[in-house]
Coordinates of C-alpha atoms in Angstrom, one line a residue:
M1 CA -10.7 0.2 -8.2
T2 CA -13.4 -1.7 -6.3
D3 CA -14.3 -0.5 -2.8
S4 CA -15.8 -3.5 -1.1
L5 CA -15.5 -7.2 -0.9
A6 CA -18.6 -9.1 -1.9
G7 CA -20.2 -11.0 0.9
R8 CA -18.3 -9.1 3.7
G9 CA -19.7 -6.7 6.2
G10 CA -18.8 -3.0 6.6
G11 CA -15.2 -2.1 6.9
W12 CA -13.9 -4.4 4.2
Y13 CA -12.2 -2.8 1.2
R14 CA -10.5 -4.1 -2.0
F15 CA -8.4 -1.7 -3.9
R16 CA -6.5 -2.3 -7.2
D17 CA -4.0 0.2 -8.5
T18 CA -1.6 0.2 -11.4
W19 CA 1.6 2.2 -11.3
V20 CA 3.8 2.6 -14.4
L21 CA 7.4 3.4 -13.3
P22 CA 10.5 4.6 -15.2
A23 CA 12.9 1.8 -14.1
S24 CA 13.6 -1.9 -14.6
P25 CA 11.5 -4.5 -12.7
K26 CA 14.6 -5.3 -10.5
T27 CA 15.1 -1.6 -9.6
V28 CA 11.4 -1.2 -8.8
F29 CA 11.3 -4.5 -6.9
D30 CA 14.3 -3.4 -4.7
A31 CA 12.5 -0.1 -3.9
V32 CA 9.2 -1.7 -3.1
V33 CA 10.7 -4.2 -0.6
D34 CA 12.8 -1.5 1.1
L35 CA 10.2 -0.4 3.5
A36 CA 12.6 1.7 5.6
A37 CA 13.1 4.0 2.6
Y38 CA 9.3 4.7 2.1
P39 CA 9.3 8.0 4.0
L40 CA 12.0 9.3 1.6
W41 CA 9.6 9.1 -1.3
W42 CA 6.1 8.7 0.0
R43 CA 5.1 11.6 2.2
D44 CA 2.0 9.8 3.6
V45 CA 4.3 7.2 5.2
R46 CA 5.4 9.2 8.3
S47 CA 7.6 6.5 9.9
V48 CA 8.8 2.9 9.6
S49 CA 10.1 0.8 12.5
Q50 CA 11.6 -2.6 11.9
V51 CA 10.0 -5.1 14.3
D52 CA 11.9 -8.2 13.1
E53 CA 13.5 -9.5 9.9
D54 CA 10.1 -10.0 8.3
T55 CA 8.0 -7.3 9.9
A56 CA 7.9 -3.6 10.0
E57 CA 5.4 -1.1 11.5
L58 CA 4.4 1.9 9.4
V59 CA 2.6 5.0 10.5
C60 CA 0.7 6.6 7.6
R61 CA -1.2 9.8 7.5
S62 CA -2.7 11.5 4.5
R63 CA -5.0 14.5 4.4
L64 CA -7.7 13.1 6.7
P65 CA -7.2 13.9 10.4
Y66 CA -6.1 10.5 11.6
A67 CA -3.1 8.3 11.3
L68 CA -3.1 4.5 10.6
T69 CA -0.6 2.2 12.3
V70 CA -0.1 -1.0 10.3
R71 CA 2.3 -3.9 10.7
M72 CA 3.4 -5.4 7.5
R73 CA 4.7 -9.0 7.7
R74 CA 6.5 -10.4 4.6
D75 CA 4.5 -13.4 3.3
R76 CA 6.0 -13.7 -0.2
Q77 CA 9.0 -12.0 -1.8
D78 CA 10.0 -13.5 -5.2
E79 CA 12.2 -11.2 -7.3
R80 CA 12.4 -13.7 -10.2
E81 CA 8.6 -13.8 -10.5
G82 CA 8.2 -10.2 -9.7
R83 CA 5.8 -10.9 -6.8
V84 CA 5.5 -9.5 -3.3
R85 CA 2.8 -9.9 -0.7
V86 CA 2.6 -8.7 2.9
L87 CA 0.1 -9.5 5.6
L88 CA -1.3 -6.5 7.4
S89 CA -2.4 -6.1 11.0
G90 CA -3.2 -3.2 13.3
D91 CA -5.5 -0.5 12.1
L92 CA -5.9 -2.4 8.8
E93 CA -5.9 -6.2 8.6
G94 CA -5.6 -8.2 5.5
M95 CA -3.1 -8.3 2.7
L96 CA -1.3 -6.2 0.1
A97 CA 0.2 -7.8 -3.0
G98 CA 2.3 -6.5 -5.9
A99 CA 3.0 -7.9 -9.3
L100 CA 5.8 -6.3 -11.4
M101 CA 6.0 -6.6 -15.2
A102 CA 8.4 -5.1 -17.7
V103 CA 6.7 -2.6 -20.1
G104 CA 8.9 -0.9 -22.6
S105 CA 11.8 0.6 -20.7
G106 CA 9.9 0.7 -17.5
T107 CA 7.8 -1.4 -15.1
R108 CA 4.1 -1.8 -14.4
L109 CA 3.3 -2.5 -10.8
E110 CA -0.1 -3.9 -10.1
I111 CA -1.1 -3.5 -6.5
T112 CA -4.0 -5.3 -4.8
Q113 CA -5.1 -4.6 -1.3
E114 CA -7.8 -6.5 0.6
V115 CA -8.3 -5.0 4.0
E116 CA -10.6 -4.7 6.9
A117 CA -10.6 -1.4 8.7
R118 CA -10.0 -2.2 12.4
K119 CA -9.4 1.4 13.7
P120 CA -12.6 2.1 15.6
L121 CA -13.1 5.6 14.0
L122 CA -13.0 4.1 10.5
R123 CA -15.4 1.3 11.4
K124 CA -17.8 3.7 13.0
L125 CA -17.8 6.1 10.0
D126 CA -17.6 3.3 7.3
R127 CA -21.3 3.5 6.3
I128 CA -21.3 7.3 5.7
A129 CA -17.7 8.0 4.9
R130 CA -16.8 5.1 2.5
P131 CA -16.7 7.4 -0.6
V132 CA -14.4 9.8 1.3
F133 CA -12.2 6.9 2.4
R134 CA -12.0 5.6 -1.3
I135 CA -11.0 9.1 -2.5
N136 CA -8.4 9.5 0.2
H137 CA -7.0 6.1 -0.7
A138 CA -6.8 7.1 -4.4
L139 CA -5.0 10.3 -3.6
M140 CA -2.6 8.6 -1.3
M141 CA -1.8 6.1 -3.9
R142 CA -1.3 8.8 -6.6
R143 CA 1.2 10.6 -4.2
G144 CA 3.0 7.3 -3.7
Q145 CA 3.3 6.6 -7.4
N146 CA 4.5 10.1 -8.1
G147 CA 7.0 9.9 -5.2
L148 CA 8.4 6.6 -6.3
R149 CA 8.8 7.9 -9.9
G150 CA 10.8 10.8 -8.6
Y151 CA 12.8 8.6 -6.3
L152 CA 13.7 6.1 -9.1
R153 CA 14.7 8.9 -11.4
A154 CA 16.9 10.5 -8.8
S155 CA 18.5 7.1 -8.0
A156 CA 19.3 6.6 -11.7
G157 CA 20.9 10.0 -12.2

C-alpha cells in the first residue's frame, strides 16, 4: 500500500489492497457492483442512497470521529473482463478500481484507489495525521474484506 501520489500536493493518496474471497469471480463481481448491499456486510458503510442509474452516495464512518460522504459514479463495469471502476466525488475525489481474477476455488480482488481528500478536516490534518489516516484506511479495508467473506459464505449456504 502506497500512501501518496508522486508529484501531487498534500491530501492525495494511493491505496492498493488485495482481497482473497471464497467465491467465484462472477459471485464476487455481483456483490461488488451491488452498492445498495454494502451496509449488510461492511459495517463502515453506514448508508447508501441511489442518486441515478449510475451514481450512488455512500456515507462511511470507521473508528475515527468523522464521516465521509462520497458519490460513486460508474465509469466501467465489465463482468467478462472482471473490471470495475467508479469515479469519486464529495469528501474524496478521484477513482476506485477493482480487478477480479480466479484463484483456485475463489477470487482475488485487487483494489486501487487514487483519491484527493476534499473534506476540510482531512486536508487541514493531512501533514500531521497522514499515518493515522493510512492505518484507518487499512483497518477499514480489512473489515470490508472480512465482511464480504462472511456475506459470500452466507449467500452460498
